[in-house]
Short mmCIF file of C-alpha atoms in Angstrom, two decimals:
data_model
loop_
_atom_site.label_atom_id
_atom_site.label_comp_id
_atom_site.label_asym_id
_atom_site.label_seq_id
_atom_site.Cartn_x
_atom_site.Cartn_y
_atom_site.Cartn_z
CA MET A 21 -43.45 -16.04 -5.40
CA LYS A 22 -45.41 -12.89 -6.13
CA ILE A 23 -48.99 -12.90 -4.86
CA THR A 24 -51.55 -10.70 -6.56
CA VAL A 25 -54.49 -9.72 -4.37
CA ARG A 26 -57.65 -8.86 -6.32
CA SER A 27 -60.05 -8.12 -3.49
CA SER A 28 -61.95 -4.90 -3.95
CA TRP A 29 -61.13 -4.05 -0.33
CA CYS A 30 -57.48 -3.81 -1.27
CA GLN A 31 -58.27 -0.86 -3.47
CA LYS A 32 -56.93 2.53 -2.56
CA PRO A 33 -59.13 4.45 -0.08
CA ARG A 34 -60.28 6.84 -2.82
CA GLU A 35 -61.26 3.90 -5.09
CA ARG A 36 -63.20 2.19 -2.29
CA ALA A 37 -65.03 5.42 -1.49
CA SER A 38 -65.89 5.84 -5.17
CA ALA A 39 -67.33 2.32 -5.39
CA PHE A 40 -69.34 2.82 -2.20
CA GLY A 41 -70.61 6.16 -3.43
CA SER A 42 -71.67 4.59 -6.72
CA ALA A 43 -73.67 1.91 -4.90
CA MET A 44 -75.34 4.54 -2.75
CA ALA A 45 -76.17 6.61 -5.80
CA SER A 46 -77.69 3.57 -7.49
CA SER A 47 -79.85 2.87 -4.44
CA SER A 48 -80.94 6.50 -4.32
CA ASP A 49 -81.74 6.47 -8.05
CA ARG A 50 -83.84 3.35 -7.55
CA GLU A 51 -85.82 4.88 -4.70
CA THR A 52 -86.37 8.06 -6.68
CA ALA A 53 -87.58 6.16 -9.77
CA VAL A 54 -90.01 4.09 -7.69
CA TYR A 55 -91.36 7.19 -5.95
CA VAL A 56 -91.85 9.02 -9.26
CA ALA A 57 -93.63 5.94 -10.65
CA LYS A 58 -96.04 6.03 -7.69
CA LEU A 59 -96.67 9.72 -8.27
CA ALA A 60 -97.30 9.09 -11.96
CA GLU A 61 -99.76 6.33 -11.09
CA GLN A 62 -101.70 8.63 -8.79
CA ALA A 63 -101.73 11.30 -11.50
CA GLU A 64 -102.76 8.67 -14.08
CA ARG A 65 -99.73 9.54 -16.22
CA TYR A 66 -98.97 5.95 -17.12
CA ASP A 67 -96.41 6.57 -19.88
CA GLU A 68 -94.22 8.34 -17.34
CA MET A 69 -94.91 5.60 -14.81
CA VAL A 70 -93.55 3.07 -17.31
CA GLU A 71 -90.46 5.17 -18.04
CA SER A 72 -89.64 5.42 -14.32
CA MET A 73 -89.99 1.69 -13.76
CA LYS A 74 -87.93 0.91 -16.86
CA LYS A 75 -85.06 2.77 -15.20
CA VAL A 76 -85.31 0.38 -12.26
CA ALA A 77 -85.56 -2.68 -14.49
CA LYS A 78 -82.46 -1.61 -16.43
CA MET A 79 -80.43 -1.58 -13.20
CA ASP A 80 -80.42 -5.38 -13.65
CA VAL A 81 -81.54 -6.10 -10.10
CA GLU A 82 -84.36 -8.39 -9.05
CA LEU A 83 -87.47 -6.30 -8.59
CA THR A 84 -89.40 -6.37 -5.34
CA ILE A 85 -93.07 -7.37 -5.49
CA GLU A 86 -94.02 -3.71 -5.22
CA GLU A 87 -91.69 -2.71 -8.07
CA ARG A 88 -92.85 -5.61 -10.20
CA ASN A 89 -96.46 -4.60 -9.77
CA LEU A 90 -95.73 -0.94 -10.51
CA LEU A 91 -94.09 -1.94 -13.79
CA SER A 92 -96.96 -4.27 -14.66
CA VAL A 93 -99.71 -1.76 -13.81
CA GLY A 94 -97.94 0.95 -15.80
CA TYR A 95 -97.68 -1.15 -18.95
CA LYS A 96 -101.18 -2.55 -18.44
CA ASN A 97 -102.67 0.94 -18.54
CA VAL A 98 -100.47 2.13 -21.40
CA ILE A 99 -101.44 -0.87 -23.54
CA GLY A 100 -105.02 -1.02 -22.24
CA SER A 101 -105.99 2.41 -23.53
CA ARG A 102 -104.66 1.56 -27.00
CA ARG A 103 -106.42 -1.82 -27.05
CA ALA A 104 -109.68 -0.08 -26.17
CA SER A 105 -109.09 2.47 -28.94
CA TRP A 106 -108.39 -0.29 -31.45
CA ARG A 107 -111.61 -2.12 -30.57
CA ILE A 108 -113.67 1.06 -30.94
CA LEU A 109 -112.09 1.97 -34.27
CA SER A 110 -112.52 -1.56 -35.61
CA SER A 111 -116.20 -1.53 -34.67
CA ILE A 112 -116.79 1.84 -36.36
CA GLU A 113 -114.86 0.69 -39.42
CA GLN A 114 -117.06 -2.39 -39.78
CA LYS A 115 -120.19 -0.26 -39.52
CA GLU A 116 -118.96 2.16 -42.18
CA GLU A 117 -118.08 -0.72 -44.50
CA SER A 118 -121.50 -2.30 -44.00
CA ARG A 119 -123.09 1.02 -44.98
CA GLY A 120 -120.94 1.29 -48.08
CA ASN A 121 -119.11 4.39 -46.83
CA GLU A 122 -115.79 3.43 -48.40
CA GLN A 123 -114.13 6.83 -47.94
CA ASN A 124 -114.85 6.90 -44.21
CA ALA A 125 -113.79 3.28 -43.87
CA LYS A 126 -110.48 4.15 -45.52
CA ARG A 127 -109.93 7.06 -43.13
CA ILE A 128 -110.64 4.85 -40.14
CA LYS A 129 -108.31 2.12 -41.43
CA GLU A 130 -105.44 4.62 -41.61
CA TYR A 131 -106.18 5.82 -38.08
CA ARG A 132 -106.45 2.25 -36.83
CA ARG A 133 -103.04 1.46 -38.28
CA LYS A 134 -101.59 4.33 -36.30
CA VAL A 135 -102.94 2.76 -33.11
CA GLU A 136 -101.61 -0.65 -34.21
CA LEU A 137 -98.13 0.84 -34.59
CA GLU A 138 -98.33 2.22 -31.06
CA LEU A 139 -99.48 -1.18 -29.78
CA THR A 140 -96.60 -2.90 -31.58
CA ASN A 141 -94.03 -0.47 -30.17
CA ILE A 142 -95.33 -0.85 -26.61
CA CYS A 143 -95.34 -4.65 -26.82
CA ASN A 144 -91.84 -4.75 -28.33
CA ASP A 145 -90.67 -2.41 -25.58
CA ILE A 146 -91.88 -4.58 -22.73
CA MET A 147 -90.54 -7.73 -24.43
CA THR A 148 -87.08 -6.16 -24.53
CA VAL A 149 -87.26 -5.18 -20.87
CA VAL A 150 -88.45 -8.66 -19.85
CA ASP A 151 -85.95 -10.60 -21.98
CA GLU A 152 -82.86 -8.45 -21.41
CA HIS A 153 -83.30 -7.34 -17.81
CA LEU A 154 -86.13 -8.90 -15.78
CA ILE A 155 -85.83 -12.61 -16.54
CA PRO A 156 -82.00 -12.67 -16.33
CA SER A 157 -82.15 -10.88 -12.97
CA CYS A 158 -84.86 -12.94 -11.25
CA THR A 159 -84.17 -15.90 -8.97
CA ALA A 160 -87.54 -16.66 -7.39
CA GLY A 161 -89.93 -19.05 -9.11
CA GLU A 162 -92.80 -16.63 -8.56
CA SER A 163 -91.01 -13.91 -10.52
CA THR A 164 -90.19 -16.32 -13.34
CA VAL A 165 -93.86 -17.24 -13.70
CA PHE A 166 -94.87 -13.58 -13.55
CA TYR A 167 -92.50 -12.47 -16.32
CA TYR A 168 -93.21 -15.35 -18.69
CA LYS A 169 -96.91 -14.71 -18.16
CA MET A 170 -96.30 -11.08 -19.11
CA LYS A 171 -94.60 -12.24 -22.31
CA GLY A 172 -97.54 -14.48 -23.10
CA ASP A 173 -99.98 -11.63 -22.48
CA TYR A 174 -98.22 -9.06 -24.64
CA TYR A 175 -97.65 -11.44 -27.53
CA ARG A 176 -101.37 -12.22 -27.24
CA TYR A 177 -102.18 -8.53 -27.52
CA LEU A 178 -100.17 -8.45 -30.76
CA ALA A 179 -102.05 -11.47 -32.06
CA GLU A 180 -105.32 -9.62 -31.52
CA PHE A 181 -104.67 -7.38 -34.53
CA LYS A 182 -101.84 -8.93 -36.54
CA ALA A 183 -102.70 -10.91 -39.69
CA GLY A 184 -101.25 -13.74 -41.75
CA ASN A 185 -97.75 -14.98 -40.93
CA ASP A 186 -97.19 -12.12 -38.49
CA ARG A 187 -100.16 -13.29 -36.46
CA ASN A 188 -98.97 -16.90 -36.56
CA ASP A 189 -95.52 -15.85 -35.34
CA VAL A 190 -96.71 -13.81 -32.35
CA ALA A 191 -99.33 -16.44 -31.45
CA ASP A 192 -96.58 -19.06 -31.42
CA GLN A 193 -94.42 -16.85 -29.18
CA SER A 194 -97.37 -16.30 -26.85
CA LEU A 195 -98.02 -20.03 -26.62
CA LYS A 196 -94.38 -20.76 -25.82
CA ALA A 197 -94.26 -18.09 -23.10
CA TYR A 198 -97.49 -19.30 -21.50
CA GLU A 199 -96.22 -22.89 -21.56
CA LEU A 200 -92.94 -21.90 -19.89
CA ALA A 201 -94.87 -19.96 -17.26
CA THR A 202 -97.21 -22.90 -16.69
CA ASN A 203 -94.37 -25.40 -16.30
CA SER A 204 -92.72 -23.18 -13.72
CA ALA A 205 -96.01 -22.43 -11.94
CA GLU A 206 -96.88 -26.11 -11.53
CA THR A 207 -93.59 -26.78 -9.73
CA GLU A 208 -93.13 -23.50 -7.86
CA LEU A 209 -96.61 -22.24 -6.90
CA PRO A 210 -99.67 -23.81 -5.24
CA PRO A 211 -102.91 -24.06 -7.25
CA THR A 212 -104.47 -21.26 -5.17
CA HIS A 213 -101.67 -18.77 -5.80
CA PRO A 214 -103.06 -15.66 -7.56
CA ILE A 215 -100.24 -15.58 -10.13
CA ARG A 216 -100.83 -19.22 -11.07
CA LEU A 217 -104.59 -18.62 -11.29
CA GLY A 218 -104.10 -15.43 -13.31
CA LEU A 219 -101.85 -17.33 -15.68
CA ALA A 220 -104.46 -20.07 -16.18
CA LEU A 221 -107.13 -17.43 -16.75
CA ASN A 222 -105.16 -15.59 -19.44
CA PHE A 223 -103.82 -18.77 -21.04
CA SER A 224 -107.36 -20.08 -21.40
CA VAL A 225 -108.43 -16.78 -23.00
CA PHE A 226 -105.52 -17.21 -25.42
CA TYR A 227 -106.83 -20.63 -26.45
CA TYR A 228 -110.36 -19.33 -26.88
CA GLU A 229 -109.70 -16.05 -28.67
CA ILE A 230 -106.41 -16.54 -30.51
CA LEU A 231 -106.25 -20.27 -31.28
CA ASN A 232 -110.04 -20.62 -31.57
CA SER A 233 -109.93 -23.72 -29.38
CA PRO A 234 -112.87 -23.46 -26.95
CA GLU A 235 -112.55 -27.06 -25.80
CA ARG A 236 -108.92 -26.58 -24.77
CA ALA A 237 -109.78 -23.22 -23.17
CA CYS A 238 -112.54 -24.78 -21.09
CA HIS A 239 -110.35 -27.73 -20.09
CA LEU A 240 -107.54 -25.44 -18.89
CA ALA A 241 -109.88 -23.08 -17.04
CA LYS A 242 -111.82 -25.90 -15.38
CA GLN A 243 -108.67 -27.73 -14.33
CA ALA A 244 -107.24 -24.61 -12.71
CA PHE A 245 -110.58 -23.85 -11.04
CA ASP A 246 -111.04 -27.39 -9.68
CA GLU A 247 -107.47 -27.68 -8.40
CA ALA A 248 -107.74 -24.36 -6.57
CA ILE A 249 -111.15 -25.16 -5.07
CA SER A 250 -109.85 -28.49 -3.74
CA GLU A 251 -107.13 -26.63 -1.81
CA LEU A 252 -109.10 -23.51 -0.92
CA ASP A 253 -108.71 -24.19 2.80
CA THR A 254 -104.94 -23.67 2.43
CA LEU A 255 -105.36 -20.18 0.97
CA ASN A 256 -103.70 -17.57 3.16
CA GLU A 257 -105.47 -14.37 4.11
CA GLU A 258 -103.08 -12.18 2.11
CA SER A 259 -103.98 -13.84 -1.21
CA TYR A 260 -107.63 -14.61 -0.49
CA LYS A 261 -109.17 -11.56 -2.17
CA ASP A 262 -107.07 -11.78 -5.35
CA SER A 263 -107.41 -15.54 -5.72
CA THR A 264 -111.17 -15.63 -5.17
CA LEU A 265 -111.63 -12.80 -7.68
CA ILE A 266 -109.75 -14.76 -10.35
CA LEU A 267 -111.69 -17.91 -9.49
CA GLN A 268 -114.88 -15.94 -10.14
CA LEU A 269 -113.51 -14.79 -13.52
CA LEU A 270 -112.61 -18.38 -14.41
CA ARG A 271 -116.12 -19.50 -13.53
CA ASP A 272 -117.69 -16.64 -15.49
CA ASN A 273 -115.65 -17.52 -18.57
CA LEU A 274 -116.55 -21.19 -18.28
CA THR A 275 -120.23 -20.29 -18.09
CA LEU A 276 -119.91 -18.00 -21.11
CA TRP A 277 -117.89 -20.41 -23.20
CA THR A 278 -119.89 -23.55 -22.51
CA SER A 279 -123.15 -21.73 -23.32
CA ASP A 280 -121.75 -20.14 -26.50
CA ILE A 281 -119.86 -23.06 -28.03
CA PRO A 282 -122.83 -25.33 -28.91
CA GLU A 283 -124.72 -22.42 -30.47
CA ASP A 284 -122.48 -20.28 -32.62
CA GLY A 285 -119.13 -19.88 -30.85
CA ASP A 286 -119.88 -16.20 -30.26
CA GLU A 287 -116.71 -14.20 -29.88
CA GLY A 288 -117.97 -11.89 -27.17
CA GLN A 289 -115.49 -10.19 -24.88
CA LYS A 290 -113.86 -12.64 -22.50
CA LEU A 291 -112.68 -11.77 -19.01
CA ASP A 292 -108.96 -12.07 -18.44
CA ALA A 293 -106.71 -10.93 -15.62
CA THR A 294 -106.50 -7.45 -17.14
CA SER A 295 -110.23 -6.94 -17.70
CA LYS A 296 -111.10 -5.50 -14.32
CA VAL A 297 -110.37 -1.97 -13.18
CA VAL A 298 -108.07 -3.26 -10.43
CA GLY A 299 -105.64 -4.32 -13.14
CA GLU A 300 -103.20 -7.09 -13.76
CA GLY A 301 -100.76 -6.00 -11.09
CA ALA A 302 -103.42 -6.02 -8.39
CA ILE A 303 -104.80 -9.42 -9.36
CA ALA A 304 -101.62 -11.27 -10.20
CA LYS A 305 -99.03 -10.10 -7.73
#
């Protein structure tokens, strides 16, 4: 009987050396990409930071916490600057319309649409990376929560400016992603974990701003806050700063929402896990 041996170690010496060399090259490429991403962050060149971390993500390996945060911070800054631009342009556009300056309003609308296209492309880009590379490659429950939360966040950013059926579609995708993240968080992470708290914070903002459901937003935020407070004595030193910061944001939003809802449901800016300068990656590790 003829026996066929398929073990890679039965390859010819030259083939084994080639395979080993390829693995070493991949490891070196990964280290280089991470280092360049760190340099880009220090230089505040966030588009290049994103491109470097996308190279790592496309290696289809599970990212380390450091790599995951580098990717998140890069995208957060890339999308954050455009979101800020969109808000400014929308405000100016409304003022011009109220003054009857139709020609200026038209110019601003065209410029705003340019920013919206950039926002759409960035969000679609991160969705592709998450769906095709990050989620299939992750094994830890913490990473699963992190990536589904990212999906929820970036679909929410799309819902901020989309209209009609397009808005309904991205809002539905955001809801589904947040729900998947929440289901995983409740079984895999303690209530005091910064990623679980950051998820509750952003999910509650989604209910308030996108679904216009302040009651549900307050319920979700209060539940997360109360559950974390009841187990605050179990919080480890490593997560203390991040978790307590998010707890403060949850409390601030609850104060804002409960005072606004009975009056006129004012749609002032809400604090989510990307609102502070420290950024999403720093808060939700």
